[in-house]
GROMACS .gro file of N, CA and C in nm:
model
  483
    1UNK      N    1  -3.658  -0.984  -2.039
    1UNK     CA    2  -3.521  -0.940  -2.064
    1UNK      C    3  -3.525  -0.810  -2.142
    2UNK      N    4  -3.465  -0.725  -2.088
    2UNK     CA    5  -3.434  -0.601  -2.176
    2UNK      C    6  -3.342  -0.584  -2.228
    3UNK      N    7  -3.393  -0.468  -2.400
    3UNK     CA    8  -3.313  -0.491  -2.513
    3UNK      C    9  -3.149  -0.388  -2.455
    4UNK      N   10  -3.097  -0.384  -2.538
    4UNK     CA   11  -2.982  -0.277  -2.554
    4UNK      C   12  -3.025  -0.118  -2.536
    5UNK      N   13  -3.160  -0.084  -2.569
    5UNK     CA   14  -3.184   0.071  -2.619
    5UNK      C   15  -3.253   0.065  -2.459
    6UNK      N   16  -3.280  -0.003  -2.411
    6UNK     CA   17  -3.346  -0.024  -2.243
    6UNK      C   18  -3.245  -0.019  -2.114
    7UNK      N   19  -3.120  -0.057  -2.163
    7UNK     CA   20  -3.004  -0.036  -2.029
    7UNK      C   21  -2.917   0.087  -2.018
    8UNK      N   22  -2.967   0.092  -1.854
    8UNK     CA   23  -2.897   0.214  -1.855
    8UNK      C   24  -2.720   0.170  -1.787
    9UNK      N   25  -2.658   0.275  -1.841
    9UNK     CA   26  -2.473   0.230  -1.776
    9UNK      C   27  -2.426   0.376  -1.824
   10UNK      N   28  -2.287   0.372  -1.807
   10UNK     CA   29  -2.211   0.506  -1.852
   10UNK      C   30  -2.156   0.477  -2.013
   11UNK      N   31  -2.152   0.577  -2.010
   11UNK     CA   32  -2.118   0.565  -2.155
   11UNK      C   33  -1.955   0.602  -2.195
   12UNK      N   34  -1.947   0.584  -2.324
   12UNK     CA   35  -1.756   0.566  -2.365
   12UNK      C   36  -1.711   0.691  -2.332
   13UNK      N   37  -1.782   0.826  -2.373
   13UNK     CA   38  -1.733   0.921  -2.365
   13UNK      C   39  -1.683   0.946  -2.195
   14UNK      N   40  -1.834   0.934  -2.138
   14UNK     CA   41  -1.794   0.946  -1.964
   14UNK      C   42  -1.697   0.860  -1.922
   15UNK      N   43  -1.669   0.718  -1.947
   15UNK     CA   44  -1.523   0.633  -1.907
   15UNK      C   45  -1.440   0.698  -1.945
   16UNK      N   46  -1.419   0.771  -2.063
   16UNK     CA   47  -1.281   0.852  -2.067
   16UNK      C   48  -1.281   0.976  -1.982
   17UNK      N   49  -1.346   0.989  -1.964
   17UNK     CA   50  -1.371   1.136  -1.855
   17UNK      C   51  -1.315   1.088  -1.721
   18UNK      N   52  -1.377   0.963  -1.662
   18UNK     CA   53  -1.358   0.946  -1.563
   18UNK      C   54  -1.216   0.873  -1.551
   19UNK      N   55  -1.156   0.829  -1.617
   19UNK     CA   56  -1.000   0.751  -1.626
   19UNK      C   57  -0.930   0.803  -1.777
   20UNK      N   58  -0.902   0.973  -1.771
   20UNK     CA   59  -0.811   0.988  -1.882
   20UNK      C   60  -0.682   0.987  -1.951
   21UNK      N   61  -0.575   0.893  -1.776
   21UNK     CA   62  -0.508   0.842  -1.784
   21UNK      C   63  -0.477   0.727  -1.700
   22UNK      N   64  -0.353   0.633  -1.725
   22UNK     CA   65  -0.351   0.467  -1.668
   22UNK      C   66  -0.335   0.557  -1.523
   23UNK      N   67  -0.291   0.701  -1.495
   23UNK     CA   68  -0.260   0.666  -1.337
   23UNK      C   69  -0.422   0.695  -1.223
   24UNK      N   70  -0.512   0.780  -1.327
   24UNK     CA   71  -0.603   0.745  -1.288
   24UNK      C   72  -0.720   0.623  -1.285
   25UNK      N   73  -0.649   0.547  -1.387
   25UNK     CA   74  -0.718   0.432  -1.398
   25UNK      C   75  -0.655   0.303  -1.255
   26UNK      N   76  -0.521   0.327  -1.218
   26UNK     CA   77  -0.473   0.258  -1.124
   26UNK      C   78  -0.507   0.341  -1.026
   27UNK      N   79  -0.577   0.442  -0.961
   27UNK     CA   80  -0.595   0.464  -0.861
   27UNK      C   81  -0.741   0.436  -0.845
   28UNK      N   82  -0.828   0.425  -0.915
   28UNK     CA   83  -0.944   0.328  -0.921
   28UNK      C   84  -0.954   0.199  -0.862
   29UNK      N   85  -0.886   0.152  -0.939
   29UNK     CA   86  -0.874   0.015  -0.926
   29UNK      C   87  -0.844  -0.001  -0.741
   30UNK      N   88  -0.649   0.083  -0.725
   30UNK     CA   89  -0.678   0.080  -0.539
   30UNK      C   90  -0.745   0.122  -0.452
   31UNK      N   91  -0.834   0.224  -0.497
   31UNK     CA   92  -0.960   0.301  -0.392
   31UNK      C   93  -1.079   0.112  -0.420
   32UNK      N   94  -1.060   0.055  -0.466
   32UNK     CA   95  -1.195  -0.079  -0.492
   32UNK      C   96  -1.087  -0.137  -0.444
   33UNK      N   97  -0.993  -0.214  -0.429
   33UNK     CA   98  -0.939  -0.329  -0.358
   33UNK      C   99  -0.853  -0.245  -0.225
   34UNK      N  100  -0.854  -0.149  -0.167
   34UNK     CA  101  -0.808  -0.113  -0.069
   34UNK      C  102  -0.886  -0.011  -0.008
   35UNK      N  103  -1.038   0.022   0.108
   35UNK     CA  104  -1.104   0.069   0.088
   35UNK      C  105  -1.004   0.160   0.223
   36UNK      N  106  -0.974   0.126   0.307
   36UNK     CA  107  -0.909   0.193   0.394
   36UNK      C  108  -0.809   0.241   0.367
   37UNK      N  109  -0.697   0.135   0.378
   37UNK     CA  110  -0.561   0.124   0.399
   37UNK      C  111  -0.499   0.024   0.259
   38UNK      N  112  -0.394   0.081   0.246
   38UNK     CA  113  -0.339  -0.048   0.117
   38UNK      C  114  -0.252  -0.133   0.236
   39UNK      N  115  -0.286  -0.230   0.203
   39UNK     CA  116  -0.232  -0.356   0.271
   39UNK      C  117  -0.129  -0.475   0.182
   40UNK      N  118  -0.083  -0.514   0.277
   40UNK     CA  119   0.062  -0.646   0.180
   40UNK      C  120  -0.064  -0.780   0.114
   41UNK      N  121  -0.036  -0.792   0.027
   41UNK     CA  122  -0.079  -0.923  -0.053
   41UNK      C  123  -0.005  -1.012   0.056
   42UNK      N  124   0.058  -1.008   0.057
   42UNK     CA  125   0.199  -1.180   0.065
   42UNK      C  126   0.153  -1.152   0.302
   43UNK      N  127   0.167  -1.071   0.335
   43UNK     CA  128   0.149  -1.068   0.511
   43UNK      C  129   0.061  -0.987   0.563
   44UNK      N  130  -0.058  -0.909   0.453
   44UNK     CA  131  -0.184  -0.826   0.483
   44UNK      C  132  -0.122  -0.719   0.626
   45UNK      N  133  -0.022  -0.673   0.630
   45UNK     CA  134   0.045  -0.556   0.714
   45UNK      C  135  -0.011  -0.497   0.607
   46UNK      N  136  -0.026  -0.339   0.710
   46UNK     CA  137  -0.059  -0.203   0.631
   46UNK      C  138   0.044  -0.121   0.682
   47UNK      N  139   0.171  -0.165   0.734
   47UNK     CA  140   0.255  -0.047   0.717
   47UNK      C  141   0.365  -0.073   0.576
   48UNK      N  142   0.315  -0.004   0.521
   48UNK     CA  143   0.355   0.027   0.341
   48UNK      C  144   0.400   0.173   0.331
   49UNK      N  145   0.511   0.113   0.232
   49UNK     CA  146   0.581   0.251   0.192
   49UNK      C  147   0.531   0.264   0.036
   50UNK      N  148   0.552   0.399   0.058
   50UNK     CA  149   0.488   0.434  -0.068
   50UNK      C  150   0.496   0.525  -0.168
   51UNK      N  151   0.646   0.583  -0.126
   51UNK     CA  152   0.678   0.671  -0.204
   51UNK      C  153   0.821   0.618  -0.220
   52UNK      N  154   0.839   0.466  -0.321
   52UNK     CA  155   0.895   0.409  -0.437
   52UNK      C  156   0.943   0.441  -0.494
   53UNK      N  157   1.046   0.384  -0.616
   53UNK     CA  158   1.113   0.433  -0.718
   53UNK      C  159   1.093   0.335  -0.841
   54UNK      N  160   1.049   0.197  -0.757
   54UNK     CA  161   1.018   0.102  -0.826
   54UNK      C  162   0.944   0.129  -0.998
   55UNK      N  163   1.001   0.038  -1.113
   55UNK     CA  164   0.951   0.093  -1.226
   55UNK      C  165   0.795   0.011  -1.196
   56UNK      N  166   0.759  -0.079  -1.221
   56UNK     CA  167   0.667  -0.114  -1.224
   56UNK      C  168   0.557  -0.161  -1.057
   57UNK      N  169   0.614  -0.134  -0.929
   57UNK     CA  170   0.562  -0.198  -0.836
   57UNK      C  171   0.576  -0.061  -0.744
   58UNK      N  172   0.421  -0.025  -0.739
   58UNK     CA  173   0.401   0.088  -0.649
   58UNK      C  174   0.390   0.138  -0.496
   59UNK      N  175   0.473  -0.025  -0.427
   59UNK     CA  176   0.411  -0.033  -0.262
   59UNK      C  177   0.521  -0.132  -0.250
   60UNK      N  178   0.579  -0.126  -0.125
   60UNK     CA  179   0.676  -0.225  -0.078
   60UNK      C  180   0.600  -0.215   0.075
   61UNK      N  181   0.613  -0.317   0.125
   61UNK     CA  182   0.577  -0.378   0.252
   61UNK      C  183   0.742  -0.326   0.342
   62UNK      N  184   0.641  -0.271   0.452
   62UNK     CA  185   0.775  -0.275   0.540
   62UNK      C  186   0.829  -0.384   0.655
   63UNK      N  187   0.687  -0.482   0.647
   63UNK     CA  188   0.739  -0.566   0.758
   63UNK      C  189   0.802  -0.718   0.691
   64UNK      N  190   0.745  -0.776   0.576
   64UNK     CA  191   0.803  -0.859   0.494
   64UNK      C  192   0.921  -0.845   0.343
   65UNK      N  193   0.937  -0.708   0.366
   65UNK     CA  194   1.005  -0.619   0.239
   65UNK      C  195   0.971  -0.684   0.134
   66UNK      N  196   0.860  -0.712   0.086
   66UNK     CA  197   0.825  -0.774  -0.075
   66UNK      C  198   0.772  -0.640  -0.127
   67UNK      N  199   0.779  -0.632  -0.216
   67UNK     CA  200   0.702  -0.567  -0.319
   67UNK      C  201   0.598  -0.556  -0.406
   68UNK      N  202   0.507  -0.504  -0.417
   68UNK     CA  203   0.366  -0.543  -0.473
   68UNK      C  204   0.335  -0.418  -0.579
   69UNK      N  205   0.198  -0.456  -0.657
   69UNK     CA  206   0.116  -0.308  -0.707
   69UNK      C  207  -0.025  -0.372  -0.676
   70UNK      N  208  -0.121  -0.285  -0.786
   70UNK     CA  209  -0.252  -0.302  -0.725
   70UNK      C  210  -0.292  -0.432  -0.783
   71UNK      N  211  -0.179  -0.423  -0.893
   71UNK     CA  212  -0.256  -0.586  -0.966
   71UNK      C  213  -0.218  -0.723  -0.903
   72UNK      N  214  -0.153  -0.707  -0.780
   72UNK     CA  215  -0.127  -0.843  -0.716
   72UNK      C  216  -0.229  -0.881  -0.700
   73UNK      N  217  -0.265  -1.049  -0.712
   73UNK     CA  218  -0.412  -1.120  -0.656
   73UNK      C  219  -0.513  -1.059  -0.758
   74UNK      N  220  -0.526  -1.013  -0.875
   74UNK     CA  221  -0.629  -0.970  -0.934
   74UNK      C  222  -0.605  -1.010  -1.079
   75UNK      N  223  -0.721  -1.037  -1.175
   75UNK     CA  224  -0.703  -1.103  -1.267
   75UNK      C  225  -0.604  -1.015  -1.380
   76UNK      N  226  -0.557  -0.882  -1.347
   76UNK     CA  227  -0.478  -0.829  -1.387
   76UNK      C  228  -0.302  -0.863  -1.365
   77UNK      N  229  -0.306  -0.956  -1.291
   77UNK     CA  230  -0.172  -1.012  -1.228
   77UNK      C  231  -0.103  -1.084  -1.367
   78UNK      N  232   0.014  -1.109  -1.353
   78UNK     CA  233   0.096  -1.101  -1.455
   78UNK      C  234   0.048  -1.086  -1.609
   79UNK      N  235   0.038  -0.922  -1.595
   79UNK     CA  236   0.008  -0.879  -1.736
   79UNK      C  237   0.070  -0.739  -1.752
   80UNK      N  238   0.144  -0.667  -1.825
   80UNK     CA  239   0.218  -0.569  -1.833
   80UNK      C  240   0.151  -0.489  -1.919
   81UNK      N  241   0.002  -0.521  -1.953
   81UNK     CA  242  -0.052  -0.448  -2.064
   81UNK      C  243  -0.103  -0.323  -1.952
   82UNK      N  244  -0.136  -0.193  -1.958
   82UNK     CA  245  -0.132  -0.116  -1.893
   82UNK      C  246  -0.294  -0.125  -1.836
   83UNK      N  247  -0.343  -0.050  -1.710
   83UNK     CA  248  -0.466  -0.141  -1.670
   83UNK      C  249  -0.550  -0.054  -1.727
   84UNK      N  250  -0.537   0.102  -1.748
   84UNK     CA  251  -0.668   0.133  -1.844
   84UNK      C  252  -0.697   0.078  -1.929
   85UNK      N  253  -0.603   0.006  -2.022
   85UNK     CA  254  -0.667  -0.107  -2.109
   85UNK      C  255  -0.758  -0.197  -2.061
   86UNK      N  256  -0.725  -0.268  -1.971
   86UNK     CA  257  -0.820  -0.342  -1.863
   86UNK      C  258  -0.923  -0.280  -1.836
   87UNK      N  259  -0.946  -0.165  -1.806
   87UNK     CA  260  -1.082  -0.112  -1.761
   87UNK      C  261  -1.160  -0.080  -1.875
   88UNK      N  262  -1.099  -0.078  -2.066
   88UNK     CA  263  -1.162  -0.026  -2.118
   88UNK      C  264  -1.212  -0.147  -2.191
   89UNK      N  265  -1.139  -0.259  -2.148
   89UNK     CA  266  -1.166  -0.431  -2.162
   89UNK      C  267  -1.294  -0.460  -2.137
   90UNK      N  268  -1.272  -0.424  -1.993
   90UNK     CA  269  -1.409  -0.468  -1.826
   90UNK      C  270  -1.522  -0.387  -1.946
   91UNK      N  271  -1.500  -0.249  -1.996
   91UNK     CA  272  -1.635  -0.211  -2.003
   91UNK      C  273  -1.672  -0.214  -2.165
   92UNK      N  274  -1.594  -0.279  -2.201
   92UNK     CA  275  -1.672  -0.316  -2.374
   92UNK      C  276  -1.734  -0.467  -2.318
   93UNK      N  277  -1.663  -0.552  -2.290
   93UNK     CA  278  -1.683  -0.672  -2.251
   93UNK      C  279  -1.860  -0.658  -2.189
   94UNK      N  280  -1.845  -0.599  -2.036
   94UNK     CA  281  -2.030  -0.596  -2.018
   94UNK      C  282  -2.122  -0.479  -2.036
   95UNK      N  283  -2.069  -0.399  -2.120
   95UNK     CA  284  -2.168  -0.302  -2.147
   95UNK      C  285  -2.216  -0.375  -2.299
   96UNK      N  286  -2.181  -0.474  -2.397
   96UNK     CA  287  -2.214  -0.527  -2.459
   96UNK      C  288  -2.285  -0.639  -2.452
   97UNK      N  289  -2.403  -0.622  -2.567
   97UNK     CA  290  -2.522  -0.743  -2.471
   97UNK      C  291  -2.521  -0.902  -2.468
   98UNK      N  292  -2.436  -0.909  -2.560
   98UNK     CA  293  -2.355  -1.069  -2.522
   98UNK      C  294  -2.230  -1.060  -2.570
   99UNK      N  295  -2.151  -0.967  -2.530
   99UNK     CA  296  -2.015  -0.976  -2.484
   99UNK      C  297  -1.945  -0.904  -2.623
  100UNK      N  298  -1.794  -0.942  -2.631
  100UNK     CA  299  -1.750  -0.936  -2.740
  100UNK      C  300  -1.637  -1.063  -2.768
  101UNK      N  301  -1.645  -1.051  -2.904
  101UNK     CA  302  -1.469  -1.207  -2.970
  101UNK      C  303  -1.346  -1.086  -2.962
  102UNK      N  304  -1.299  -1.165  -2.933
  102UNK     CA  305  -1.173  -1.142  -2.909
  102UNK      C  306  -1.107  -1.074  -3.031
  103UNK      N  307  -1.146  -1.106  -3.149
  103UNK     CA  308  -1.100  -1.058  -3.280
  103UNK      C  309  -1.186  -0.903  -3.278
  104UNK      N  310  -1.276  -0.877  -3.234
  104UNK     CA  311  -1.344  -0.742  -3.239
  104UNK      C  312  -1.273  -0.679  -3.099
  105UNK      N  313  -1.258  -0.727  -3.002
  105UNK     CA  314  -1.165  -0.635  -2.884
  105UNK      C  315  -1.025  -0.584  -2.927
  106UNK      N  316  -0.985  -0.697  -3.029
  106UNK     CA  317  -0.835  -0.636  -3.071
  106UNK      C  318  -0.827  -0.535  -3.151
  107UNK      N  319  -0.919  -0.502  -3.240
  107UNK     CA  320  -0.977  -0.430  -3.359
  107UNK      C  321  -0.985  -0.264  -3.257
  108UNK      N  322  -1.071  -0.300  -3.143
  108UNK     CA  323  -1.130  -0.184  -3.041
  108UNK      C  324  -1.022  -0.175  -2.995
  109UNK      N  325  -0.895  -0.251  -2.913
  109UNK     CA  326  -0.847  -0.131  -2.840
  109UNK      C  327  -0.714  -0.161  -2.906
  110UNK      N  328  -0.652  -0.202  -3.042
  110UNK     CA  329  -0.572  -0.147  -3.044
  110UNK      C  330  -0.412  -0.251  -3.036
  111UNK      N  331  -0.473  -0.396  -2.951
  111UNK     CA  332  -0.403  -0.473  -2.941
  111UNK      C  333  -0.374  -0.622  -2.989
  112UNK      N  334  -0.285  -0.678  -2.981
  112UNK     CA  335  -0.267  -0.829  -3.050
  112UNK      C  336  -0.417  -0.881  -3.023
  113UNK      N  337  -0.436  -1.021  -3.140
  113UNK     CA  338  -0.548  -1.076  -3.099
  113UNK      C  339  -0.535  -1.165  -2.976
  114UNK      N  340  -0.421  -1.210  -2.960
  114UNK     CA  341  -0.375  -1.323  -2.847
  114UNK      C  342  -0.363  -1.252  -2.752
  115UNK      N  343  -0.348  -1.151  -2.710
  115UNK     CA  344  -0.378  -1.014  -2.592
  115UNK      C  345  -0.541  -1.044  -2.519
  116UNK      N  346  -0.615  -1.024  -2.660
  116UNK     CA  347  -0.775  -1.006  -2.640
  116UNK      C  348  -0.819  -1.105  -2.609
  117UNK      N  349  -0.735  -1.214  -2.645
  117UNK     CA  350  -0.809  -1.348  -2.566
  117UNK      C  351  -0.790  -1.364  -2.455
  118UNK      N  352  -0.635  -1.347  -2.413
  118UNK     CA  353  -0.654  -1.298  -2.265
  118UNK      C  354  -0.716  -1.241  -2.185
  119UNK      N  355  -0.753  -1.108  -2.245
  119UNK     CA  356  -0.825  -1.027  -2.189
  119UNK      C  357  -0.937  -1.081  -2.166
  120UNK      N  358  -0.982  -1.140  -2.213
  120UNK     CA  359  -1.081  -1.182  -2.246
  120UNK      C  360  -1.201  -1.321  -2.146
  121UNK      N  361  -1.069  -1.413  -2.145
  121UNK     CA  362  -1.069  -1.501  -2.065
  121UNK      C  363  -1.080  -1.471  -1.904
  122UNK      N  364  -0.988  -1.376  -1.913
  122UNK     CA  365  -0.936  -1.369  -1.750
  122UNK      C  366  -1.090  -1.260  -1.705
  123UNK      N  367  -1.163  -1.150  -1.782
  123UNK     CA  368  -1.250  -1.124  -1.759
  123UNK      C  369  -1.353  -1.189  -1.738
  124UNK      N  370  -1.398  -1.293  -1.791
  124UNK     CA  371  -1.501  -1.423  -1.799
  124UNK      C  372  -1.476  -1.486  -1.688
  125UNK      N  373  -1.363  -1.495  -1.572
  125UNK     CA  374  -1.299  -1.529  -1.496
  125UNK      C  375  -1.329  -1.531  -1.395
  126UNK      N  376  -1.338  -1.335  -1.391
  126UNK     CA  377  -1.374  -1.256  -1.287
  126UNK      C  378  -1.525  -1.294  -1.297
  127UNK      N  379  -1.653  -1.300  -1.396
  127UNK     CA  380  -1.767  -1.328  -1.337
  127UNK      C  381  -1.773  -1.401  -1.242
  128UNK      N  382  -1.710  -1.530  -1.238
  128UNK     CA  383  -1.746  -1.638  -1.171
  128UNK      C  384  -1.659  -1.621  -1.007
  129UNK      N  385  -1.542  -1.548  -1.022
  129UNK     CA  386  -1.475  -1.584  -0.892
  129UNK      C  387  -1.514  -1.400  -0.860
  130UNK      N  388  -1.417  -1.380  -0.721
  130UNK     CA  389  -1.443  -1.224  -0.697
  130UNK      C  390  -1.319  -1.178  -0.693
  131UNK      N  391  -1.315  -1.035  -0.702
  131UNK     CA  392  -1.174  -0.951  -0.750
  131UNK      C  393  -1.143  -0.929  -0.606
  132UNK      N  394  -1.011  -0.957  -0.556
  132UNK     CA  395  -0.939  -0.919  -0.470
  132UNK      C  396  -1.031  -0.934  -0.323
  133UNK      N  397  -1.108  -1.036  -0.330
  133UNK     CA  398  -1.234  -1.048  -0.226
  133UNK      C  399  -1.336  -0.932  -0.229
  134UNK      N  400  -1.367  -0.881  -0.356
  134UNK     CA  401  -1.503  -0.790  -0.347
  134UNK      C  402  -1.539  -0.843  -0.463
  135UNK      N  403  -1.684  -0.867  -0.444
  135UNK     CA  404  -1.762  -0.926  -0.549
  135UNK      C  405  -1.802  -0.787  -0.619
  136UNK      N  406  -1.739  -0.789  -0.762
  136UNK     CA  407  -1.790  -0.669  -0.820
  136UNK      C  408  -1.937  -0.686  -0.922
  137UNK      N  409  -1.876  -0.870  -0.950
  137UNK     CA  410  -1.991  -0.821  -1.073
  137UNK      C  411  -2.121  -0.890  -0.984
  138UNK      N  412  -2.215  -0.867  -0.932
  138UNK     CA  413  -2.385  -0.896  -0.877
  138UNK      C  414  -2.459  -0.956  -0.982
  139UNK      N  415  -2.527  -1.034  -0.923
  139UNK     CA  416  -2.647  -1.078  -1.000
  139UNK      C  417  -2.591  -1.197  -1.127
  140UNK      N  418  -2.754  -1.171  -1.222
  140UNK     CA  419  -2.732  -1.274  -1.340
  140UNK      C  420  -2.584  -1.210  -1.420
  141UNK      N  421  -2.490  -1.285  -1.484
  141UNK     CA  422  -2.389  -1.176  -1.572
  141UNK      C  423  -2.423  -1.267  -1.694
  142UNK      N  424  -2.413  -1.246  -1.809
  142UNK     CA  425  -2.394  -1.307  -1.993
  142UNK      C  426  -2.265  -1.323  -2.039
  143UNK      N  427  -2.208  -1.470  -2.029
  143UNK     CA  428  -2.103  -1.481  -2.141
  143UNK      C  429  -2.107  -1.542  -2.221
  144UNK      N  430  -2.082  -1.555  -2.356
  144UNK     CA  431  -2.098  -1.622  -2.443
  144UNK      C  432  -2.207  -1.665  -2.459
  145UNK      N  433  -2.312  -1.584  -2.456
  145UNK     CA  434  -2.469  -1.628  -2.437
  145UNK      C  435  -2.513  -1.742  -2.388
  146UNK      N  436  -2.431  -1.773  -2.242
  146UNK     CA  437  -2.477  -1.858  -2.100
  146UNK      C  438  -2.515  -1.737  -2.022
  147UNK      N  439  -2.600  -1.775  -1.939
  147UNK     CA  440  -2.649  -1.694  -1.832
  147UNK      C  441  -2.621  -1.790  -1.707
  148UNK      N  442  -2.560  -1.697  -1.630
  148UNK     CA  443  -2.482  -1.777  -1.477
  148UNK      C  444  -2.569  -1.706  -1.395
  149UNK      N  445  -2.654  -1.766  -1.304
  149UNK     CA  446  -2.750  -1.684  -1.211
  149UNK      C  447  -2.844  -1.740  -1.238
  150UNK      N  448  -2.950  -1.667  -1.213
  150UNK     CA  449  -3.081  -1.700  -1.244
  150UNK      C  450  -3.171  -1.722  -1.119
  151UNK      N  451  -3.268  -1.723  -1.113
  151UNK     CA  452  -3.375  -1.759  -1.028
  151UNK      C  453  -3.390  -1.898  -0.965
  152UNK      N  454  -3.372  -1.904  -0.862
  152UNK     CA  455  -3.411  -2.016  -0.753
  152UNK      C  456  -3.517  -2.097  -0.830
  153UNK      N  457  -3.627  -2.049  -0.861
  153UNK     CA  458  -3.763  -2.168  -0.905
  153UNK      C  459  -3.715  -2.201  -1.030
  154UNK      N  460  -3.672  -2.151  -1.106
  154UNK     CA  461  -3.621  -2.209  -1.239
  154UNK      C  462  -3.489  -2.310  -1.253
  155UNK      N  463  -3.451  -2.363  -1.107
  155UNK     CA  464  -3.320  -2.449  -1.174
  155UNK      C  465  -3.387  -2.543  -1.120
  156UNK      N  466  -3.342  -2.696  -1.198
  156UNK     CA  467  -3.392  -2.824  -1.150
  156UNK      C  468  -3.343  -2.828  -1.042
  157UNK      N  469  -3.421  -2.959  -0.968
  157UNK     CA  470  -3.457  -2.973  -0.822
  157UNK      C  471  -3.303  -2.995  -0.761
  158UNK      N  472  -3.231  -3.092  -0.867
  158UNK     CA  473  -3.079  -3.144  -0.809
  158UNK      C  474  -3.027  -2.995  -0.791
  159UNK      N  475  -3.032  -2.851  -0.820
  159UNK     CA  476  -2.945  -2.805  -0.838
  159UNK      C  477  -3.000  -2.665  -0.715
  160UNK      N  478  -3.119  -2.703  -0.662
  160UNK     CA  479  -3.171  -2.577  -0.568
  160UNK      C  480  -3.097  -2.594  -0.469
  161UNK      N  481  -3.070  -2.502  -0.389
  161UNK     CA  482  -3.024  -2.456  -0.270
  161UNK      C  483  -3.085  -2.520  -0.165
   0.00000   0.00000   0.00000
């Protein structure tokens, strides 16, 4: 296992570079859950309108007229906290080598502690299930110093493949 001074990732300064505001942080997020076309959550049609007035919902469906954004179906779904927070969640959360409490995320970005547990949770969430049907996080992931993964020869026999 390698230490902290051994992994390589981006660093805080470059995340702000690369998302220096929520609307570039929400267009992230839809270039990863919409690689083509943005499509309806609720009837997966891609004829979407998209130039809205809507305060909070950036896409209306034209064949079921519902209304959506990028956080439909994603562990960002009913949360009004803005999603660069979320992304700056995602990357304290695993760029840290066994994670962070919730009382130190609130401290970092700024928000309630009952926020950060959310945050928190619903990230721990995403290891196990996949975001919007793309598996983002690969491999072994660390929460709460469990390791989910692991090597085929190392799990007892009841539990091999």
């Amino acid at each position: 296992m390698l230490g902290q001074d051994h992994r390589k990732g981006i660093t805080l300064f470059e995340l702000q570079k690369m998302f220096p505001t929520n609307e570039e942080a929400k267009k992230w997020v839809a270039g990863i859950r919409w690689v083509d076309k943005v499509q309806c959550p609720k009837c997966s049609s891609d004829n979407i309108q998209t130039d809205v007035t809507h305060k909070t919902m950036d896409y209306r469906c034209r064949k079921c007229r519902k209304w959506f954004s990028v956080r439909m179906g994603t562990i960002m779904e009913n949360s009004r906290l803005p999603i660069l927070y979320w992304v700056y969640a995602v990357y304290i959360q695993t760029s840290s080598l066994k994670g962070m409490a919730s009382m130190k995320l609130y401290k970092e970005l700024g928000i309630t502690q009952k926020t950060a547990w959310f945050l928190s949770h619903r990230i721990r969430k995403a290891y196990q299930d996949s975001l919007g049907g793309l598996e983002i996080f690969v491999g072994p992931v660390e929460a709460d110093e469990t390791y989910m993964g692991g090597k085929e020869k190392n799990k007892y026999n009841k539990d091999k493949l």
